[in-house]
XYZ file of C-alpha atoms in Angstrom:
527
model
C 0.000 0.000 0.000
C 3.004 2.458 0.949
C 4.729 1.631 -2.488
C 1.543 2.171 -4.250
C 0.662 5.661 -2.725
C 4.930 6.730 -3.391
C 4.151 5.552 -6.925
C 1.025 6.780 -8.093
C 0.175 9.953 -5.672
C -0.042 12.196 -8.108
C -1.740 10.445 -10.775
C -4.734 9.708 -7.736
C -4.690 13.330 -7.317
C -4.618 13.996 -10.489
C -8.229 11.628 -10.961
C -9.181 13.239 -8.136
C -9.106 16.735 -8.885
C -10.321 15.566 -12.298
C -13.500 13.595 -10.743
C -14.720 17.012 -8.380
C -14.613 19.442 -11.091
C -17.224 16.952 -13.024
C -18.871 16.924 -9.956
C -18.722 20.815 -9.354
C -19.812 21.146 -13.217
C -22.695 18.831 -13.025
C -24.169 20.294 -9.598
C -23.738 23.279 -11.247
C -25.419 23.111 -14.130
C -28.380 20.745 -12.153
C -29.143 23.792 -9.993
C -29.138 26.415 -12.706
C -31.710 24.487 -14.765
C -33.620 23.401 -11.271
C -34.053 26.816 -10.394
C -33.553 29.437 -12.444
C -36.864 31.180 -13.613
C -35.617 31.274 -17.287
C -36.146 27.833 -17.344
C -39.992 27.533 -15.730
C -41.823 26.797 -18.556
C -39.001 24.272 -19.733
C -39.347 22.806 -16.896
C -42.843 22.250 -16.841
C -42.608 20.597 -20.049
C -39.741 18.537 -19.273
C -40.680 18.103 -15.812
C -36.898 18.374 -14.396
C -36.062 16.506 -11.221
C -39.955 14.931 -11.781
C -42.155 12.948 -9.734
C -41.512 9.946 -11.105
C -37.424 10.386 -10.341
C -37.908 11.920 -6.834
C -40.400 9.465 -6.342
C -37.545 6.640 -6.758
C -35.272 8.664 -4.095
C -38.352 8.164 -1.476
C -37.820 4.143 -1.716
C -34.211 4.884 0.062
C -35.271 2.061 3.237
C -36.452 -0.524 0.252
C -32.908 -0.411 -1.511
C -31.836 -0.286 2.122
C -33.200 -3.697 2.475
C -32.318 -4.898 -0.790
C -29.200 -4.266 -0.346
C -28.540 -6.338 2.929
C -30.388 -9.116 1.904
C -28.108 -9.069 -1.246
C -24.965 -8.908 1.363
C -26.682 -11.658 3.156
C -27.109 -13.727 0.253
C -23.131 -12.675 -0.943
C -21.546 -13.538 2.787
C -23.235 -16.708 2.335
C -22.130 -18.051 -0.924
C -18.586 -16.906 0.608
C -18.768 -18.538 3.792
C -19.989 -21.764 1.865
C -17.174 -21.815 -0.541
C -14.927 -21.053 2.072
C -15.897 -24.246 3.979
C -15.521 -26.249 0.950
C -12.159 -24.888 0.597
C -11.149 -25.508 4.023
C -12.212 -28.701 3.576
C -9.752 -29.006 0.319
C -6.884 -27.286 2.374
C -7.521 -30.201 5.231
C -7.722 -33.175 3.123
C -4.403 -32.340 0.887
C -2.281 -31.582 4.214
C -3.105 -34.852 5.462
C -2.743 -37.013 2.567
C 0.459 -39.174 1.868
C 0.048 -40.148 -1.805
C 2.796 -37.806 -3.179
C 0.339 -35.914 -5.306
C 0.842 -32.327 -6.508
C -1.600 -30.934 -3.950
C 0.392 -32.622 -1.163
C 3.543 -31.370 -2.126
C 2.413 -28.260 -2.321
C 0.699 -28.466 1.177
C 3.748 -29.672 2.644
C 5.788 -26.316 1.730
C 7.527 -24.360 4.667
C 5.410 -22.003 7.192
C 8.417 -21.374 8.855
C 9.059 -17.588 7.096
C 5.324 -16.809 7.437
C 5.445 -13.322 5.591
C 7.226 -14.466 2.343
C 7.806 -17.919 2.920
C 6.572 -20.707 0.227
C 3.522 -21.912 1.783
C 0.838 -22.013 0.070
C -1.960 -24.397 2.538
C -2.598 -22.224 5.344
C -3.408 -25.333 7.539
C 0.338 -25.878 8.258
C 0.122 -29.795 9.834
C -1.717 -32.999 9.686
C -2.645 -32.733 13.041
C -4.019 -29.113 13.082
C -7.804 -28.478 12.600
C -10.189 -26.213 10.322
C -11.671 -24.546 13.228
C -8.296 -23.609 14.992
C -6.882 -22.236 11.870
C -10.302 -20.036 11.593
C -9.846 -18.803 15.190
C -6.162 -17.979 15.169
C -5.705 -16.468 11.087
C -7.007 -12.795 10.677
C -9.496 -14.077 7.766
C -11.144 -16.246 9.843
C -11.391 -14.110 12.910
C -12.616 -11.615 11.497
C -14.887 -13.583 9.514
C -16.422 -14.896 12.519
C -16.403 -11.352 14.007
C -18.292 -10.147 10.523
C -20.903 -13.215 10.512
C -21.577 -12.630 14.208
C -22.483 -8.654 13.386
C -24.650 -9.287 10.568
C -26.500 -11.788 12.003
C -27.156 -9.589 15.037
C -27.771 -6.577 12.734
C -30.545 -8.550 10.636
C -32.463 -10.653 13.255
C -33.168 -7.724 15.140
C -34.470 -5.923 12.306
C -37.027 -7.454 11.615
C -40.909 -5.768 12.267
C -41.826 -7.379 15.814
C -38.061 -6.127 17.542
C -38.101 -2.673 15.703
C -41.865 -1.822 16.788
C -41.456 -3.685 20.328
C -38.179 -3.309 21.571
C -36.568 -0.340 19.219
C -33.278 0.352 21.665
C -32.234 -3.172 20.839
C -32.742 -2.641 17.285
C -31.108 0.386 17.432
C -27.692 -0.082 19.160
C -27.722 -4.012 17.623
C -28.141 -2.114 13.811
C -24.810 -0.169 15.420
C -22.741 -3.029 15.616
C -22.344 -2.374 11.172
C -19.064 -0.646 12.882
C -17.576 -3.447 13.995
C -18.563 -4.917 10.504
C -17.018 -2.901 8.200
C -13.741 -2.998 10.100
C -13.542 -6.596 10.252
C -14.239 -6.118 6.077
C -11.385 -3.553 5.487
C -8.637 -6.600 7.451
C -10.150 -9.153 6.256
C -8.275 -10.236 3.554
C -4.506 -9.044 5.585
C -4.244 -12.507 6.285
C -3.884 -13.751 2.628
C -4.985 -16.845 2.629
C -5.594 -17.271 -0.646
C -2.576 -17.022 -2.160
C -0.600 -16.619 -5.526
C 2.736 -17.560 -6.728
C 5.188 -14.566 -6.760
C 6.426 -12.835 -9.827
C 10.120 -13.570 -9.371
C 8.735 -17.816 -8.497
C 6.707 -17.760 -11.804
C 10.506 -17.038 -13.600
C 11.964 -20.225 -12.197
C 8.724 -21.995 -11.676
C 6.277 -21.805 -14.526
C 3.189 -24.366 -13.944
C 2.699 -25.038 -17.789
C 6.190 -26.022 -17.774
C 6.721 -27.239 -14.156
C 3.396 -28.404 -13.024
C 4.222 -31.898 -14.591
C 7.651 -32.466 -13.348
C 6.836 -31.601 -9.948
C 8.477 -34.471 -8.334
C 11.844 -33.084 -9.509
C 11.149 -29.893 -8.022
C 13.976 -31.076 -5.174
C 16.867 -32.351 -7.736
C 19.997 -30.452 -8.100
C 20.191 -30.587 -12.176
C 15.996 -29.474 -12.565
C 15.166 -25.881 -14.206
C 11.979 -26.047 -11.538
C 12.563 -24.753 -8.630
C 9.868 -24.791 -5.501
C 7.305 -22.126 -5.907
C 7.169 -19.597 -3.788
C 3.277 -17.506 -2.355
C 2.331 -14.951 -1.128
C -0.976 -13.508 -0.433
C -3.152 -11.197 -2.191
C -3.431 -7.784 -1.289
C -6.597 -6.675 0.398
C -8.886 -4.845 -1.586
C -12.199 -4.807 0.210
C -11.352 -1.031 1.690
C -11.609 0.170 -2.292
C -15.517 -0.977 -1.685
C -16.051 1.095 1.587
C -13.720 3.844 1.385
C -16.374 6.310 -0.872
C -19.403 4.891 1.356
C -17.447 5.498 4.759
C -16.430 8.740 3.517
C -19.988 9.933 2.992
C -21.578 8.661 6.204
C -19.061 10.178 8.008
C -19.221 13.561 6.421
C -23.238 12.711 7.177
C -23.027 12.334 10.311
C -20.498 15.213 11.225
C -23.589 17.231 9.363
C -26.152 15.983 11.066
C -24.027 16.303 14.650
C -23.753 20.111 13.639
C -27.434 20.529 12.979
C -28.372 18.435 15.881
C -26.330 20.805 18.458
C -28.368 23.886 17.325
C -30.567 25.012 20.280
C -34.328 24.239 20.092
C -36.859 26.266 22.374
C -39.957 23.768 23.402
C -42.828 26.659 23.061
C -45.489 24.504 23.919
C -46.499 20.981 25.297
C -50.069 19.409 24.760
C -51.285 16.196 26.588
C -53.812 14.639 24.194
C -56.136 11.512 25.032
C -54.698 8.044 24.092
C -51.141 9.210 25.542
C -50.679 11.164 22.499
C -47.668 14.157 23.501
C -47.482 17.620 21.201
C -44.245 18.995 21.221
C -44.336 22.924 19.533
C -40.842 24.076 18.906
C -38.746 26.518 17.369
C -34.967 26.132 16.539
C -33.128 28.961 14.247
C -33.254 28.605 10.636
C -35.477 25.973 10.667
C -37.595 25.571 7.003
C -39.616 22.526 6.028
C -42.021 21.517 3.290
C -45.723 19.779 4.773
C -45.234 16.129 5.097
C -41.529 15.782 6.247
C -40.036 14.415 9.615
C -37.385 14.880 11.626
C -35.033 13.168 14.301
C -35.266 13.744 17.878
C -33.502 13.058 20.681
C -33.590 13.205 24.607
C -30.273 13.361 26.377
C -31.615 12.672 29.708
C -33.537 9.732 28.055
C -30.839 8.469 26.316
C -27.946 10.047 24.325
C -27.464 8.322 21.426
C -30.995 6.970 20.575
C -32.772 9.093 17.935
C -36.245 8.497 16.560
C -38.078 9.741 13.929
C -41.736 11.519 13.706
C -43.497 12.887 11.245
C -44.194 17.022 11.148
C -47.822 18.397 12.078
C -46.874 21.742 11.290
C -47.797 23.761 8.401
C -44.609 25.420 6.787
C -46.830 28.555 7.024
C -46.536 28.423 10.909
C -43.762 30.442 13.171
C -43.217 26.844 14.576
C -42.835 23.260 13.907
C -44.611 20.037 15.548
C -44.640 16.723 16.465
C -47.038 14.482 17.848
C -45.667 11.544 19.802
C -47.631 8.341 20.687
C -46.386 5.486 23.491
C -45.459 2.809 21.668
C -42.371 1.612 23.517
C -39.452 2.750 26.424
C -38.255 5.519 25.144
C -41.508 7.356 23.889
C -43.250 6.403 27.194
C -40.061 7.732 29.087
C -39.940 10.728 27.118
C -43.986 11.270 27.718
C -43.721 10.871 31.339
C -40.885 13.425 31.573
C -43.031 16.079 29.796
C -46.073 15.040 32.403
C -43.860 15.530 35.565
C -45.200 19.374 36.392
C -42.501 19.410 39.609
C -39.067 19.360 37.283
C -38.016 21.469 34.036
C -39.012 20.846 30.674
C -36.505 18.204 29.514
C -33.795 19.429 26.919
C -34.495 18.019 23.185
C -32.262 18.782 20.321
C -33.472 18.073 16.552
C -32.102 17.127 13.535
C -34.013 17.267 10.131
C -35.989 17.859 8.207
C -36.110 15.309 5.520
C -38.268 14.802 3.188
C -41.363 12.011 2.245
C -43.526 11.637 -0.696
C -45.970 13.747 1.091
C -44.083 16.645 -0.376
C -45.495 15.953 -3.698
C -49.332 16.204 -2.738
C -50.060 19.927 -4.428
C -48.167 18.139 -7.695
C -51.501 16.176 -8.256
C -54.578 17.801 -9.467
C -56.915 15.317 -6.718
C -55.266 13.968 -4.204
C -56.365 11.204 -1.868
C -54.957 11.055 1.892
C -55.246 8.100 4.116
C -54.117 7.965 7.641
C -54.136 4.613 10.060
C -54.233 6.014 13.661
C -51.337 8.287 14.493
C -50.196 7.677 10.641
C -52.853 10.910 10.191
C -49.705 13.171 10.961
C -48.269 13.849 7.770
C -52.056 14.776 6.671
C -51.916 17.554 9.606
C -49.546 19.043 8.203
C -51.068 18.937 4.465
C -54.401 19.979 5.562
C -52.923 23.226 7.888
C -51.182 24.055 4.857
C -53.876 24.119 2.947
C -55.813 26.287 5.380
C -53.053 29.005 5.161
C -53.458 28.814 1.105
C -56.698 30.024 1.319
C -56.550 32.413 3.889
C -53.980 33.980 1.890
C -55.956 33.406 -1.412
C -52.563 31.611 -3.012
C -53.777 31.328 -7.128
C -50.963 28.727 -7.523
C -52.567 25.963 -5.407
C -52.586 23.063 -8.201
C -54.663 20.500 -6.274
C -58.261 21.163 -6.851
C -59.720 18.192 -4.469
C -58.982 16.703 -1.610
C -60.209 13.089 -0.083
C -59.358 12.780 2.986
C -59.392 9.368 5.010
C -58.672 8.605 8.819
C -59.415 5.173 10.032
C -58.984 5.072 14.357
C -59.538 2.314 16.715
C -60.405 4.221 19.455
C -63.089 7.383 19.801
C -60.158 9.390 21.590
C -58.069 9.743 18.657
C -59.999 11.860 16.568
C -59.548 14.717 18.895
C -55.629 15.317 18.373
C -56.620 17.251 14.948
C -60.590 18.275 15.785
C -60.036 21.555 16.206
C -57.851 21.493 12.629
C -61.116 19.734 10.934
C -63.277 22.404 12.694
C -61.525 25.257 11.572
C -61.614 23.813 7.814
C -65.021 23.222 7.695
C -65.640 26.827 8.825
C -63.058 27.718 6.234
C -64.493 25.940 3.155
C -67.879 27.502 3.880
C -66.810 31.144 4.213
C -64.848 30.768 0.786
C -67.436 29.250 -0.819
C -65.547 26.284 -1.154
C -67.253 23.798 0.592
C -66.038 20.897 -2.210
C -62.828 21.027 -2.027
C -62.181 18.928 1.161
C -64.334 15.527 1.215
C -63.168 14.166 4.341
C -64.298 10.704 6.043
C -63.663 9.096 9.747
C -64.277 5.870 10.454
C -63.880 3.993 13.589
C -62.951 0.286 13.545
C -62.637 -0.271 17.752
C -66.707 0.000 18.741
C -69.142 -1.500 20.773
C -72.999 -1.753 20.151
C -73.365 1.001 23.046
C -71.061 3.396 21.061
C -72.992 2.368 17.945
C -76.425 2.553 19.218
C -75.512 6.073 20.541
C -74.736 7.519 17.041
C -77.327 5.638 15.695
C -79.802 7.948 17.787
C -78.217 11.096 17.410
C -77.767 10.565 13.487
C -79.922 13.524 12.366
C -77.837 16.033 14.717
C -75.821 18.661 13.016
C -72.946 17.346 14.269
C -71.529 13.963 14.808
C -71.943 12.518 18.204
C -68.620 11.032 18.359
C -66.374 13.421 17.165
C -68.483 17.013 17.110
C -67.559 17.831 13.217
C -70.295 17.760 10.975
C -69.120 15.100 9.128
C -70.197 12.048 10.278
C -68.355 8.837 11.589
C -68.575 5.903 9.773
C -68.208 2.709 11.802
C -66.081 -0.130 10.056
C -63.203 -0.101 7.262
C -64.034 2.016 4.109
C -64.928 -0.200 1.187
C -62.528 1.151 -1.140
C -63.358 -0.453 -4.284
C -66.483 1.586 -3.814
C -64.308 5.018 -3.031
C -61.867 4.745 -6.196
C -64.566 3.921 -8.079
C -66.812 7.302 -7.578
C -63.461 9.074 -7.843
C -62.812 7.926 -11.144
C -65.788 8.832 -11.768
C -65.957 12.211 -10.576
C -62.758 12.723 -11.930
C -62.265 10.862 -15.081
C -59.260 12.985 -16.921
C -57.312 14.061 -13.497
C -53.929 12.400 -11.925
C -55.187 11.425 -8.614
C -52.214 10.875 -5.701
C -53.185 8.345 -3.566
C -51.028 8.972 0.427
C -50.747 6.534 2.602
C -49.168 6.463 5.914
C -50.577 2.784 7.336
C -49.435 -0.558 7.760
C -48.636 -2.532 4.973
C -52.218 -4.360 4.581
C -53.604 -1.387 3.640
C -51.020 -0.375 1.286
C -51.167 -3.578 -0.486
C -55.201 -3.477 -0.883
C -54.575 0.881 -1.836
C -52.130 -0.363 -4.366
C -54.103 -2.808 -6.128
C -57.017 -0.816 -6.170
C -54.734 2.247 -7.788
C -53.926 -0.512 -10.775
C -57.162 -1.321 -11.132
C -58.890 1.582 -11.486
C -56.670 3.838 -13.686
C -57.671 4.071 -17.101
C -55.314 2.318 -20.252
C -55.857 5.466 -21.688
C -52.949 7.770 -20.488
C -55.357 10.926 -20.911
C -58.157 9.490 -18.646
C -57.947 8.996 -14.944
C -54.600 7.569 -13.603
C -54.129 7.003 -9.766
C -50.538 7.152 -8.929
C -49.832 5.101 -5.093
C -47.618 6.735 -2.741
C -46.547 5.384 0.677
C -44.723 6.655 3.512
C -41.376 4.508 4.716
C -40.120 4.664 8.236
């Protein structure tokens, strides 16, 4: 590695130098079509940086996935045909026949570094698992295995949703991992015959004669290894290079004071957290990272902003669904101590962002999955009190499907206020929203069932009423297309994946073949 960097510094500087200016040229130009107003109506056209391209930068936790279970699927093929050459290194050391592969297992480990040995299992007597615990390769092949099993049992849905701190410092242990990758291959135990050995030791001319190898008046001499150089770090240099410049970032953002203007108890041990931190901008529908020191300091989670960008402040909303949110809840409760200290890093951004791209849009929130919506749906109020002309969305259907009766009144007062909205404008249309409840009793049922011809809804005190069940959706694409039969409709989840599944296949099945009638386009939120 020295001799390479003596040799060649300055043409790797050189490529260097070479490879940012491309960089610098491309960003460059990227931005100056992106955003300068000369090119607007290009860009409408063209649709630069369009949904369809952002839309493949919002599946970043599916290639996240893809891409261990393809390392998954890689270590094993390696660990298999490791074995089988282990097995091929054992069986040559101990056999006696005088065959090429025992000769050549039989060759000096005494000069380890440059010595002629080419089976690392260096006598009959030693075993496979010995050599894997006392070579580098194996050690830290065990070390590696060890980590990514770790790292991928505990990912899975039940220990990320039930017990997130192990997922979280377990997913940590990828440290440990790609160290034991950049030394792994030190060792050399696969090895090749030197340069200077191939001169006096050719195999298409000495392979044969390899009995001689030994006698005085032979050509052959005894080949000589040594091992390959590593070149795993060429694969994780770029990639540790950027998370660490990422996380240096996100360290910087995350130390930025943030001033806790307001906390909200809501039923169903549902915490609102208003904040403000300096220089803080976001677009509706993004989320951010937050973290409690006096919880824990390295755990960060992420929730989803309830905030309109419109708004002097940003929001989360924060259910208890595990340690660290309850913790963090019952902190905020305790009226006898200070407010506990929070810093934030974020925003980032969802598919969400693109819900005023689409001409109708359809939103659909599972339980505290409504947040992203809250944040759509303030926004919107803000448009119209400020009578904003660009608004592209015309119509809005808006879903929210809760177990429990107590739920609906996080964002009642946000559904009140654009009712009353809608009707002074005129606009009473534009939002179609629908709430059903899927946790009831026949005493809760019975109740609504009586008070049905009220103004307002028993249950929730809008005047839209509460549906009791699961929509039936074939039914609601259908009178959309309908409604709507030449618009791009967005279709918003944030849900489990059931409901995604059954949104998705509704989305194929009810957008036209014809690319000028209705086509619903499916977007989900990943966390």
């Amino acid at each position: 590695m020295g001799n390479w960097v003596v040799n060649h510094w300055f043409s790797a500087l050189f490529l260097a130098v070479w490879l940012g200016l491309n960089v610098f040229l491309f960003v460059d130009a990227f931005l100056k079509y992106e955003k300068a107003d000369k090119y607007f109506y290009t860009r409408e056209i063209l649709g630069f940086c369009s949904r369809t391209l952002r839309k493949q930068l919002d599946h970043n936790l599916t290639f996240h996935k893809l891409v261990a279970y393809m390392i998954c699927l890689h270590t094993a093929i390696h660990i298999i045909a490791h074995l089988f050459n282990f097995h091929r290194y054992s069986r040559s050391r101990q056999a006696t026949d005088g065959s090429l592969a025992s000769i050549l297992s039989s060759l000096s480990h005494h000069e380890k570094e440059e010595g002629p040995w080419l089976n690392p299992i260096q006598s009959p007597d030693m075993t496979v698992e010995y050599v894997t615990f006392t070579s580098i390769a194996g050690l830290t092949g065990v070390i590696m295995t060890i980590a990514l099993i770790l790292m991928v049992t505990s990912a899975t849905k039940f220990i990320r949703r039930s017990y997130f701190e192990v997922f979280w410092y377990t997913h940590h242990l990828f440290i440990f991992y790609i160290l034991g990758l950049g030394i792994h291959g030190i060792g050399g135990i696969v090895r090749g015959q030197t340069e200077e050995s191939m001169n006096e030791n050719h195999p298409h001319k000495c392979a044969e004669s390899f009995q001689k190898w030994d006698d005085h008046d032979s050509h052959c001499r005894r080949p000589r290894f040594e091992g390959h150089p590593p070149e795993s770090w060429k694969w994780i240099l770029a990639p540790v290079i950027l998370y660490i410049f990422e996380r240096i970032l996100r360290f910087y953002r995350s130390q930025q004071k943030v001033v806790i203007t307001k906390v909200v108890m809501h039923p169903s041990k549902v915490l609102e957290l208003q904040m403000k931190k300096r220089g803080f901008s976001m677009e509706v529908g993004q989320y951010i990272f937050v973290n409690c020191p006096s919880i824990s300091l390295l755990e960060w989670h992420p929730f989803t902003l309830t905030s309109a960008p419109e708004e002097d402040f940003f929001s989360i909303h924060i259910r208890a669904a595990g340690d660290w949110t309850e913790n963090l809840i019952r902190a905020f409760e305790q009226q006898d101590s200070s407010i506990p200290r929070v810093e934030v890093d974020g925003p980032f951004g969802t598919v969400s962002e693109d819900v005023f791209q689409y001409e109708v849009a359809m939103l659909v929130g599972a339980g505290i999955g409504v947040t992203p919506f809250a944040s759509i749906l303030k926004s919107i109020w803000y448009k119209f009190q400020r009578a904003d002309h660009d608004l592209k969305t015309q119509k809005i259907y808006f879903y929210w499907i809760c177990r429990e009766t107590g739920a609906f009144s996080w964002f009642n007062d946000l559904l009140t206020s654009l009712e009353q909205e809608m009707e002074e404008l005129g606009k009473v249309g534009f939002l179609n929203y629908r709430l059903f409840l899927t946790g009831w009793d026949s005493n809760i049922a019975g109740h609504a069932a009586l008070n049905f011809d009220k103004a307002t809804d028993i249950v929730t005190g809008l005047k839209q009423k509460t549906s009791f069940g699961r929509p039936m959706w074939d039914n609601e694409f259908s009178t959309i297309a309908t409604s709507h039969p030449k618009s791009v409709v967005g279709v918003f989840l944030c849900g489990p994946r059931t409901l995604a599944k059954s949104l998705r296949k509704c989305c194929h099945r009810y957008s036209s073949l014809d690319p000028r009638k209705v086509q619903f386009y499916f977007n989900k939120e990943n966390f």
